[in-house]
XYZ file of C-alpha atoms in Angstrom:
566
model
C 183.075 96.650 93.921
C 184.525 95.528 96.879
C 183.197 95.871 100.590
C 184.115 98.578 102.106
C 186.153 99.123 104.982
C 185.614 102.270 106.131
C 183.968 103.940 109.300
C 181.914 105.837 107.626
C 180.357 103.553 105.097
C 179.838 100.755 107.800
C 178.000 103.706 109.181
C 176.077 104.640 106.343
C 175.186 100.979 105.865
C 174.015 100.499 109.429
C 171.910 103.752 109.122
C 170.653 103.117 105.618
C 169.968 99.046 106.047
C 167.283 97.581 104.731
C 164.801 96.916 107.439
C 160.997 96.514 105.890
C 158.331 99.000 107.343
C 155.135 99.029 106.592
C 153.668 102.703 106.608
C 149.688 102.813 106.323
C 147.427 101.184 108.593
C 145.445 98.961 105.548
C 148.480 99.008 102.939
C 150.633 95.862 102.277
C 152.627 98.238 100.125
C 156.409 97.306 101.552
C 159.104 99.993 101.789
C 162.634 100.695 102.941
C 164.531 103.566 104.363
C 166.829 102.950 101.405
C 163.837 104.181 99.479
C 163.044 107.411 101.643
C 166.348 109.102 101.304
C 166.942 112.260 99.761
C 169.844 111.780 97.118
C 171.283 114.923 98.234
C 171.373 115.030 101.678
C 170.936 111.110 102.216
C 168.519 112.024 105.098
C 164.785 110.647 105.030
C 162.852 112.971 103.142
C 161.384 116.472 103.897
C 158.964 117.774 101.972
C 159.489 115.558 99.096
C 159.132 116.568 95.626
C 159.021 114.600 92.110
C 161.190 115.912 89.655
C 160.009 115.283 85.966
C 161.445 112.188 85.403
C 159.769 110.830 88.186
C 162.795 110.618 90.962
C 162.265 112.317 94.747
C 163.934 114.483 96.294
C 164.191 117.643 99.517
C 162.291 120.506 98.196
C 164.975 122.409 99.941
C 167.690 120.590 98.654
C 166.597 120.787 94.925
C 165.730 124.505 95.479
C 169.249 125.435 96.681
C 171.017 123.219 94.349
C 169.112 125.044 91.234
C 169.737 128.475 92.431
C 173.718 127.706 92.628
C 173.419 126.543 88.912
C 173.000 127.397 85.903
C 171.059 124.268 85.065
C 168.033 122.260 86.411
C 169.193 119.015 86.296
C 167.899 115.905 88.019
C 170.441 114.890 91.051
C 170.183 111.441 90.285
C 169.449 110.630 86.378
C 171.580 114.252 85.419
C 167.868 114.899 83.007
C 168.007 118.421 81.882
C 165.408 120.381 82.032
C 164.673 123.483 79.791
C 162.679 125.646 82.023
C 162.533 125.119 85.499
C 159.729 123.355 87.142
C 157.347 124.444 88.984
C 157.828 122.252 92.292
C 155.185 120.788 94.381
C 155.194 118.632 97.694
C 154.192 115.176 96.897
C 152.228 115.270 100.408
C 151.383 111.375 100.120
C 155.247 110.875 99.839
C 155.372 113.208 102.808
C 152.634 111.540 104.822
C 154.563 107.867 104.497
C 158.450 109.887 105.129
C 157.147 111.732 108.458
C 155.267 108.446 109.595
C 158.617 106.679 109.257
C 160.435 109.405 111.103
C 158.222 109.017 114.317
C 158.701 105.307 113.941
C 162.499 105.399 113.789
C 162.352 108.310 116.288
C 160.524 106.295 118.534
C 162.625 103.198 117.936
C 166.037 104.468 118.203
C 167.625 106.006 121.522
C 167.677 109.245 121.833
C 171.746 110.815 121.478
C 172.482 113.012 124.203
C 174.309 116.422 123.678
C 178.132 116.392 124.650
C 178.098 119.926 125.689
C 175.146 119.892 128.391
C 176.580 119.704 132.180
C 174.405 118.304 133.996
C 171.041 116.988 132.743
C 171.953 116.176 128.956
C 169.400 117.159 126.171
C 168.705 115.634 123.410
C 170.735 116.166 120.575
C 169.713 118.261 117.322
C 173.295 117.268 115.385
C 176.886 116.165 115.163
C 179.512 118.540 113.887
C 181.937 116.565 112.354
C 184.075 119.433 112.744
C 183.998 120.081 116.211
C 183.587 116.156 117.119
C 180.877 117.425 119.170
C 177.109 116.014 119.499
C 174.910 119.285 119.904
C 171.599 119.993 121.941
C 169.099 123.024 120.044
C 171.005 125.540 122.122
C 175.046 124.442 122.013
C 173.793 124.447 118.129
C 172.952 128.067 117.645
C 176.335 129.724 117.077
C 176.967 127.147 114.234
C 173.699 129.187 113.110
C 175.244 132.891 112.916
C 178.994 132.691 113.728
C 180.382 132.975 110.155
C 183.293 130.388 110.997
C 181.158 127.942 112.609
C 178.680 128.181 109.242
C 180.785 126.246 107.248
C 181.072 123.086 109.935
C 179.983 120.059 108.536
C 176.561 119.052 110.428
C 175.048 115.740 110.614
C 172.177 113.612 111.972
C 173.047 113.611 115.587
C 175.041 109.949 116.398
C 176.395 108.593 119.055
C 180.339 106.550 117.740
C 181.118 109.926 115.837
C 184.332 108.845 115.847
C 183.214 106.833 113.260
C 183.075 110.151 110.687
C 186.343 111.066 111.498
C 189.932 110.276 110.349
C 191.737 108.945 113.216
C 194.567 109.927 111.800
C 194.078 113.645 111.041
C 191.396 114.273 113.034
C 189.086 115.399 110.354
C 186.065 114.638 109.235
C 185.373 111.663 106.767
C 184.480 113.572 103.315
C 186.142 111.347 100.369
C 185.852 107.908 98.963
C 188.893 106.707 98.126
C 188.051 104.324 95.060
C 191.461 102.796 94.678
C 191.593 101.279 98.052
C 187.643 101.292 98.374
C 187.910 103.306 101.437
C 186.847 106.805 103.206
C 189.335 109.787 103.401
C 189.743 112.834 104.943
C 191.070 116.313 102.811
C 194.701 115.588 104.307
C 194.525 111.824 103.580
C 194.895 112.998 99.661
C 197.971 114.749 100.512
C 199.660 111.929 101.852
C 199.369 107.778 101.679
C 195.856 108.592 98.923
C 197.914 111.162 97.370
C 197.254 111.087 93.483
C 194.369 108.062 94.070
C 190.895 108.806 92.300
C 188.927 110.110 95.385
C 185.476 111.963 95.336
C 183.144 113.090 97.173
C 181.605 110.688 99.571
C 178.382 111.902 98.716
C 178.761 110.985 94.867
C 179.989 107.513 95.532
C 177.057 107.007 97.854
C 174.077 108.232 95.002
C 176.550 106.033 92.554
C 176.183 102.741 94.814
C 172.444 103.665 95.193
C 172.057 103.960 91.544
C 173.807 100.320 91.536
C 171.518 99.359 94.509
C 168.615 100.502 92.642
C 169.448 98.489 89.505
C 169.421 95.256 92.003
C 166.463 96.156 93.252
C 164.968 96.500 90.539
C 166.363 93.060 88.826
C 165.193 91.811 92.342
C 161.700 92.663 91.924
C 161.765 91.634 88.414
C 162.419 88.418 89.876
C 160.171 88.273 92.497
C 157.707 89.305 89.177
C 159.101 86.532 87.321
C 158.040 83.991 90.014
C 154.764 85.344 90.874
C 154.074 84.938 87.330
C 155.347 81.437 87.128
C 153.432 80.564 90.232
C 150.054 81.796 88.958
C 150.666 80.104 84.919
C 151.253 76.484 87.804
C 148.004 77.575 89.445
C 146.241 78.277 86.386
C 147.287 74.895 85.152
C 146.309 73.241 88.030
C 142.870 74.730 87.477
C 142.653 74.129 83.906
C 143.899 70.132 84.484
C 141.282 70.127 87.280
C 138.433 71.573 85.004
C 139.842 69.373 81.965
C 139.430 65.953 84.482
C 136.197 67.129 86.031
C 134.652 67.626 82.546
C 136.588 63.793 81.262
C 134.713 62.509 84.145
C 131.380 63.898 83.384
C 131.668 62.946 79.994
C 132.681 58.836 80.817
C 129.752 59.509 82.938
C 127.396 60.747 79.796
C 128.993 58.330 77.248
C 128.422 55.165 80.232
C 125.214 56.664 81.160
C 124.313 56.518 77.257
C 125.677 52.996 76.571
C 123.788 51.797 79.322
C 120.555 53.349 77.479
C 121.336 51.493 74.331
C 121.902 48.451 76.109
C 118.353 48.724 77.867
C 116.987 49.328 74.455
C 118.934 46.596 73.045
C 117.606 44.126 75.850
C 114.134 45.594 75.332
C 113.931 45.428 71.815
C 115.662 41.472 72.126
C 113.076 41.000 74.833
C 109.698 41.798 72.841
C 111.326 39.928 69.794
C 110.904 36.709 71.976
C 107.998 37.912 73.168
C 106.104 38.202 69.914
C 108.048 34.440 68.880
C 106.029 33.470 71.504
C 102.934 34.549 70.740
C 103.210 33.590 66.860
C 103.576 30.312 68.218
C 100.727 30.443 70.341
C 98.603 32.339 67.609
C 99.582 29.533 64.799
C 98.823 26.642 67.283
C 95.073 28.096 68.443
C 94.360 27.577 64.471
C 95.958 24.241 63.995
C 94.083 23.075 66.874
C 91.212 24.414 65.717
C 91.095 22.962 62.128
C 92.518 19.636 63.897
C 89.415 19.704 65.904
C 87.073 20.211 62.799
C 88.699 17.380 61.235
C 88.221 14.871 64.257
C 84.262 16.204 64.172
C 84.121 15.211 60.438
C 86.145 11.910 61.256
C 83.784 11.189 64.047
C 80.739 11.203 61.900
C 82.161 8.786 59.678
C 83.237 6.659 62.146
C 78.988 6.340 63.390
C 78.365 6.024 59.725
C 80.457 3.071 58.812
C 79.288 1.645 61.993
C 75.779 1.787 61.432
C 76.983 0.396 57.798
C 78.334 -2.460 59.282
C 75.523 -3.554 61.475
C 72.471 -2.767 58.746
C 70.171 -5.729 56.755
C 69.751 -3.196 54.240
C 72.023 -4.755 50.942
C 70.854 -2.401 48.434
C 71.698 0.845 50.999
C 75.102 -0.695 51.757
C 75.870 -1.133 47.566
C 74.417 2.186 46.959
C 77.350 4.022 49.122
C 79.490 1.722 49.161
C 81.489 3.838 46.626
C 81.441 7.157 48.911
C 82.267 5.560 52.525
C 85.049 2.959 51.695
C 87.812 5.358 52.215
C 88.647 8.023 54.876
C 87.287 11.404 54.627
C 89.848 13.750 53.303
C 91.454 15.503 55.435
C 95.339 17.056 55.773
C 98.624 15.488 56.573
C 100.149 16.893 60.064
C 103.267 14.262 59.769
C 104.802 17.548 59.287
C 103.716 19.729 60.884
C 104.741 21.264 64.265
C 104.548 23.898 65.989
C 107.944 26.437 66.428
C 107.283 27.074 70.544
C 111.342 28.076 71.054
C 113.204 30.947 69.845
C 116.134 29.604 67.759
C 119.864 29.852 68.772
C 120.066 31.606 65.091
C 117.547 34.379 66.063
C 119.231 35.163 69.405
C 123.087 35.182 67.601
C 121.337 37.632 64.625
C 119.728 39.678 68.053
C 122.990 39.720 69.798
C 124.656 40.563 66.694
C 122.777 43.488 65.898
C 122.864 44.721 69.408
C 126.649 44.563 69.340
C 127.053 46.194 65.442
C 124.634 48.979 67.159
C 126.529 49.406 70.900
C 129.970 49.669 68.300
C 128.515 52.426 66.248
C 127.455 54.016 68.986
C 130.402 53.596 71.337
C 132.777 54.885 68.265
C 130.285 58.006 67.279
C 129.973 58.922 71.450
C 133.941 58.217 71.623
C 135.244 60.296 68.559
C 132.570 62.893 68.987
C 134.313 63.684 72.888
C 137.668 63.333 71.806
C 137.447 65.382 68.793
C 135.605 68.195 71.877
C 138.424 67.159 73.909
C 141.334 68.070 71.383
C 139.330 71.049 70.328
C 139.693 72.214 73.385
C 142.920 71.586 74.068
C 143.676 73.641 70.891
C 141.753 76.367 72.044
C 144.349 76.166 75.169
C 147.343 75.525 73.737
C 146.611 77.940 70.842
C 147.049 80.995 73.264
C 150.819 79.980 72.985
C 150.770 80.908 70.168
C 154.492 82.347 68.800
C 155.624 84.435 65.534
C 157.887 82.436 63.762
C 159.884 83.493 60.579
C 162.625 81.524 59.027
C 166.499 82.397 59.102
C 168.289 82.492 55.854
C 171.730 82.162 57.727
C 170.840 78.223 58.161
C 169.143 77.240 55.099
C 170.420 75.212 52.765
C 171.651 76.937 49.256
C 168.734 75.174 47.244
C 166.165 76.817 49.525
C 163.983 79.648 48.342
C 162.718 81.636 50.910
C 159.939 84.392 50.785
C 160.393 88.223 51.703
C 158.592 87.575 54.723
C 160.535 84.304 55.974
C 157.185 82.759 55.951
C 157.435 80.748 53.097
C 160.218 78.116 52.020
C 160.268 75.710 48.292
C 162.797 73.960 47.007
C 164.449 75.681 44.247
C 166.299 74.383 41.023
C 169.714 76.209 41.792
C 172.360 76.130 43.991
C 173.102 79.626 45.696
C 176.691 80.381 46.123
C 176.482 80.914 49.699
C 178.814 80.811 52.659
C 179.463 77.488 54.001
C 178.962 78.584 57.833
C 178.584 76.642 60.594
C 174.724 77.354 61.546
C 173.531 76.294 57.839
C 172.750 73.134 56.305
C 175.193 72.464 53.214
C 173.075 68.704 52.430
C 169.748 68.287 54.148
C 167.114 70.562 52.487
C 166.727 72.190 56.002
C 166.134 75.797 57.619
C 165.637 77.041 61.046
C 163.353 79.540 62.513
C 164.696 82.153 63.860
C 163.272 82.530 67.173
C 164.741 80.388 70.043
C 163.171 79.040 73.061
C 164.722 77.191 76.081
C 161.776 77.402 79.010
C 157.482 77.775 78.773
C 155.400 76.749 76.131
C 155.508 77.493 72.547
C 153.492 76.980 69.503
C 152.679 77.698 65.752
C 150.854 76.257 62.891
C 152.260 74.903 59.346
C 150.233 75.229 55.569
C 151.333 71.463 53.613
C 148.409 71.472 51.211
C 149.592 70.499 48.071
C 152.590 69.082 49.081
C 154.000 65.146 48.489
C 157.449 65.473 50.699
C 157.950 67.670 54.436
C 159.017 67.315 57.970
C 159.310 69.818 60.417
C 159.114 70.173 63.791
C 161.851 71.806 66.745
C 165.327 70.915 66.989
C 167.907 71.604 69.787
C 170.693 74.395 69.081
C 173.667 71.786 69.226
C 172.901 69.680 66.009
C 174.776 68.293 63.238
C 174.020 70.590 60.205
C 176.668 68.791 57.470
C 175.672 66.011 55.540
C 172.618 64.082 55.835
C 170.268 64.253 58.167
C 168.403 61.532 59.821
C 165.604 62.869 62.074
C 165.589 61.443 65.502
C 165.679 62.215 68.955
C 168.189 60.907 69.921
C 170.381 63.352 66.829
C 167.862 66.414 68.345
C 164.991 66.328 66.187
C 161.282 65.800 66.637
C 159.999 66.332 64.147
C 157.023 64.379 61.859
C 156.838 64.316 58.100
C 154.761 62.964 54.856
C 156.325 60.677 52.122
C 155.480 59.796 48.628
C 151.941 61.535 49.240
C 150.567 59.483 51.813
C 153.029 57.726 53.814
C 152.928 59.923 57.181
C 155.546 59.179 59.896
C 156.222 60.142 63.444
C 160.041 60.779 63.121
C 161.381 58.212 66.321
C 163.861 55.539 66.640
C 162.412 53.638 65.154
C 160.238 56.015 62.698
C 156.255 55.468 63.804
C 153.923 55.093 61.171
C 150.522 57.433 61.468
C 147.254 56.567 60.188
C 145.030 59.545 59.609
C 141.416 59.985 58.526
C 141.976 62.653 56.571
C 144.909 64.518 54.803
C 146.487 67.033 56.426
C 146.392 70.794 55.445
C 147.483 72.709 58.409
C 149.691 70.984 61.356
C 150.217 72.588 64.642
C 153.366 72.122 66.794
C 153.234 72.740 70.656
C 156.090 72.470 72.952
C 156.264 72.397 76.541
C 159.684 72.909 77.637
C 159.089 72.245 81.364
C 156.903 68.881 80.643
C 159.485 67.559 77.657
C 156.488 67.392 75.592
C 156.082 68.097 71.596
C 152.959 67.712 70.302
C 151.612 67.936 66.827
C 148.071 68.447 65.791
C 145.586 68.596 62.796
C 144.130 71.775 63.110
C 141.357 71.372 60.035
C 140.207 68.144 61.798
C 141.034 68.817 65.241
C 142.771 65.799 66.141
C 146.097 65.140 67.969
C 148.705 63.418 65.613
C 151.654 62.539 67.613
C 153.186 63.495 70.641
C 156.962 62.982 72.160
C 157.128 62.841 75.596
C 159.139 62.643 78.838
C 162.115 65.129 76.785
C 164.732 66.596 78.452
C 166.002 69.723 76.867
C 169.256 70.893 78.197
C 169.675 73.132 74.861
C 167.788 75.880 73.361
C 164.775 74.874 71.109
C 164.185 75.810 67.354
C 161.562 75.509 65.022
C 162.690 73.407 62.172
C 161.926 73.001 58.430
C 162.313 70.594 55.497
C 159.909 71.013 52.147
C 161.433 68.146 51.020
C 162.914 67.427 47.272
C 160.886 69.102 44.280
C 161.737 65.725 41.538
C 160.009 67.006 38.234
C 157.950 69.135 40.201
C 156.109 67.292 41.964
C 156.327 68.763 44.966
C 156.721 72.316 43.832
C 154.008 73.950 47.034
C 155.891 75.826 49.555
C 155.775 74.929 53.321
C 154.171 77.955 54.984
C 154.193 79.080 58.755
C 150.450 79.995 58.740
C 148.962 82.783 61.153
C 146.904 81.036 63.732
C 143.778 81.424 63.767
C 142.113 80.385 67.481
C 139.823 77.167 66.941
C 136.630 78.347 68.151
């Protein structure tokens, strides 16, 4: 609609504009005059009622326009009501209109009667008729004189020139919709003869109703951003919790290592340690026996030499036999003692301690990241989205369940049409939800299954011919082949070694962050992720079961409810 020209709107515009007030001393409630005004007499309320439908209105106003009709309707929403209601003053509504009455009353200068001589009083109305701006007591014939009854009244303003028709000289009471302007009742007769005019009342309550539909897409936007702003807070919060709690755990799994390296050094340490004393334990007992053996030597030493120096022939022959040769005793060429700890035995120590810091750096290490991505599933899982499939874009071969839950390849082609949004080649279907901001996600059932892919797709793609799955053709998407051949579907495709095999996959996409993420939900361990997207296109799930050759891969693909990992 386009702005209007006229006196009399600018003037309702001025008087209606949308200044904030606030009304109660402790509220931070925020409301307009726009939103006190009585669709009927477009003045700030007086005792205000609610009507049934919830709308607010003059008690007055209502009452009088009920008793000219035969029907209760609402002014503004035209509701029809079957009995009449019983009306009550919404005082609260009351309260906040007379608080705002004082307030503009006190803020506006007072308009002077044009009738006074002398000292002016303040004026109670205009008559648009009269072009006069009445004081309580010029105002009182227009009270009982029958002719002066039907005047048109008003607030009391000071340009009321502005509410008449320079022209005719009469007051302003028609909207002119053809040339978006305000009329008078001889205006119609001549240059807006034959043009669509109403009342300007109506055409004010219909731009209100407009007004009110802005204002309420307004605040839905104001909603929308409040909401936005809180989901970056909470993120903030939840990153900050999520890096507070990494730290504490490097600090537990360091904290731990250290432990086992203590023990390591410890155990290494009293290893020597008892070398050492072995050593000294197996050379106290050589020495010893070395000892005995010099004692026994010595004796025979004193014997041969008394031997050697006696007269006695007959002794000498007698044992001769027993002391010509040495004593026995052992051979210690040999023999040593081991006093240092080998370069073998400190490798095998070292060894051990590294073979036991491994084991327990990869236990520690895949015991917190398989906490980690549990509870990052427990996060991301509360995006969790229903997902069905949309026949319109699968490909003829595909059977799909009652549900859309379900999709196998079949043994026959279905004679369907060949429009654009399906896939006539690729053994493709799409969900039918879209997405193009926030976060999404959902889970996928492949147990039993040799051949899939699936993932999300942009809206623009290729859907004749064959498919190859990249990014850069808007796909992400990851897949299994031949049973145990898992890849990451890039340029070029990424190979993925798992532990286990997969049973249930979940997909999570942040449209914001250009990140797609897939997850093993049985295991709870991230997969793959793509990152540093840009999506300039709406976002749908995507599905492939793959080829069924002699049935081997006969098990459907099946968007699984989710089921929060706990």
């Amino acid at each position: 609609m386009a702005k209007p020209s006229s006196p009399q709107l600018r003037k309702c515009k001025r008087k209606n504009m949308d200044t904030p007030v606030y009304f109660s001393h402790d509220s931070s409630s925020l409301l307009t005059e726009e939103q006190l005004l009585c669709s009927i007499c477009l003045d700030v309320f007086t005792d205000p009622i609610t009507t049934p439908c919830g709308h607010n209105v003059c008690k007055s106003c209502l009452t009088q326009c009920w008793d000219k009709s035969q029907h209760c309707l609402c002014p503004l929403c035209k509701e029809e009501f079957t009995k009449r209601p019983e009306l009550k003053i919404n005082t609260t509504l009351r309260e906040v209109a007379d608080h705002f009455k004082k307030k503009r009353g006190s803020e506006k200068p007072e308009v002077l009667c044009d009738a006074c001589s002398g000292e002016k009083l303040k004026a109670l109305k205009s008559c648009l008729d009269c072009v006069l701006t009445l004081c309580k007591s010029h105002l009182e014939p227009h009270n009982h004189v029958p002719r002066l009854k039907k005047h048109k009244l008003i607030n009391p303003v000071e340009n009321l020139e502005d509410y008449i028709c320079q022209k005719h000289e009469r007051a302003l009471e028609l909207f002119c919709r053809d040339d978006q302007t305000c009329v008078c009742q001889f205006c119609t007769e001549g240059d807006h003869k034959n043009h669509n005019t109403v009342p300007i009342e109506e055409e004010s309550r219909e731009r209100k109703t407009q007004l009110m539909k802005t204002q309420t897409d307004v605040q839905q936007m104001v909603r929308d951003r409040q909401k936005k702003i809180k989901e970056i807070k909470d993120s903030v919060k939840l990153s900050k919790r999520s890096t507070e709690k990494e730290k504490a755990d490097s600090v537990e799994v360091l904290t731990a290592l250290i432990r086992t390296i203590e023990r390591s050094q410890t155990e290494l340490l009293e290893v020597m340690e008892e070398k050492q004393k072995a050593a000294e334990r197996q050379a106290e007992g050589l020495i010893k026996e070395l000892e005995q053996e010099i004692s026994v030597l010595k004796r025979r030493n004193t014997e041969l030499e008394q031997l050697l120096h006696t007269e006695e022939h007959l002794h000498l022959l007698q044992v001769y036999s027993s002391m010509c040769s040495p004593p026995h005793t052992k051979n210690w060429t040999e023999i040593s003692i081991n006093t240092d700890v080998s370069e073998d035995t400190v490798r095998t120590a070292l060894s051990q301690l590294q073979q036991t810091l491994n084991e327990k750096l990869t236990k520690t290490l895949d015991d917190k990241l398989k906490e980690t991505v549990s509870t990052e599933l427990k996060r991301i899982q509360q995006y969790a989205v229903d997902v069905t499939l949309d026949p319109d874009t699968a490909n003829p071969y595909l059977i799909l369940s009652a549900d859309g839950k379900q999709v196998t390849y079949g043994k026959k082609f279905k004679n369907l049409p060949d429009t654009p949004q399906r896939f006539n080649a690729s053994p493709c279907v799409l969900g039918k939800q879209s997405f193009s901001s926030g976060r999404f996600y959902y889970e996928v059932h492949v147990r039993g299954k040799t051949k899939w892919a699936f993932g999300v797709v942009r809206e623009n793609i290729n859907r004749k011919g064959w498919i190859i799955l990249t990014p850069q053709n808007g796909f992400w998407a990851v897949g299994l082949r031949n049973e145990t051949q898992y890849k990451a579907c890039n340029d070029p495709f990424v190979s993925l070694t798992l532990r286990e095999k997969l049973e249930v996959v979940g997909v999570f996409v942040d449209c914001e962050q250009g990140l797609i993420s897939f997850y093993d939900v049985k295991s709870r361990s991230h997969i793959y992720s793509f990152t540093g997207q840009v999506f300039t296109e709406k976002l749908y799930p995507y599905f492939s079961p793959g080829l069924n050759e002699r049935g081997e891969n006969s098990a459907p693909l099946i968007i699984s409810p989710v089921f929060k990992t706990k």
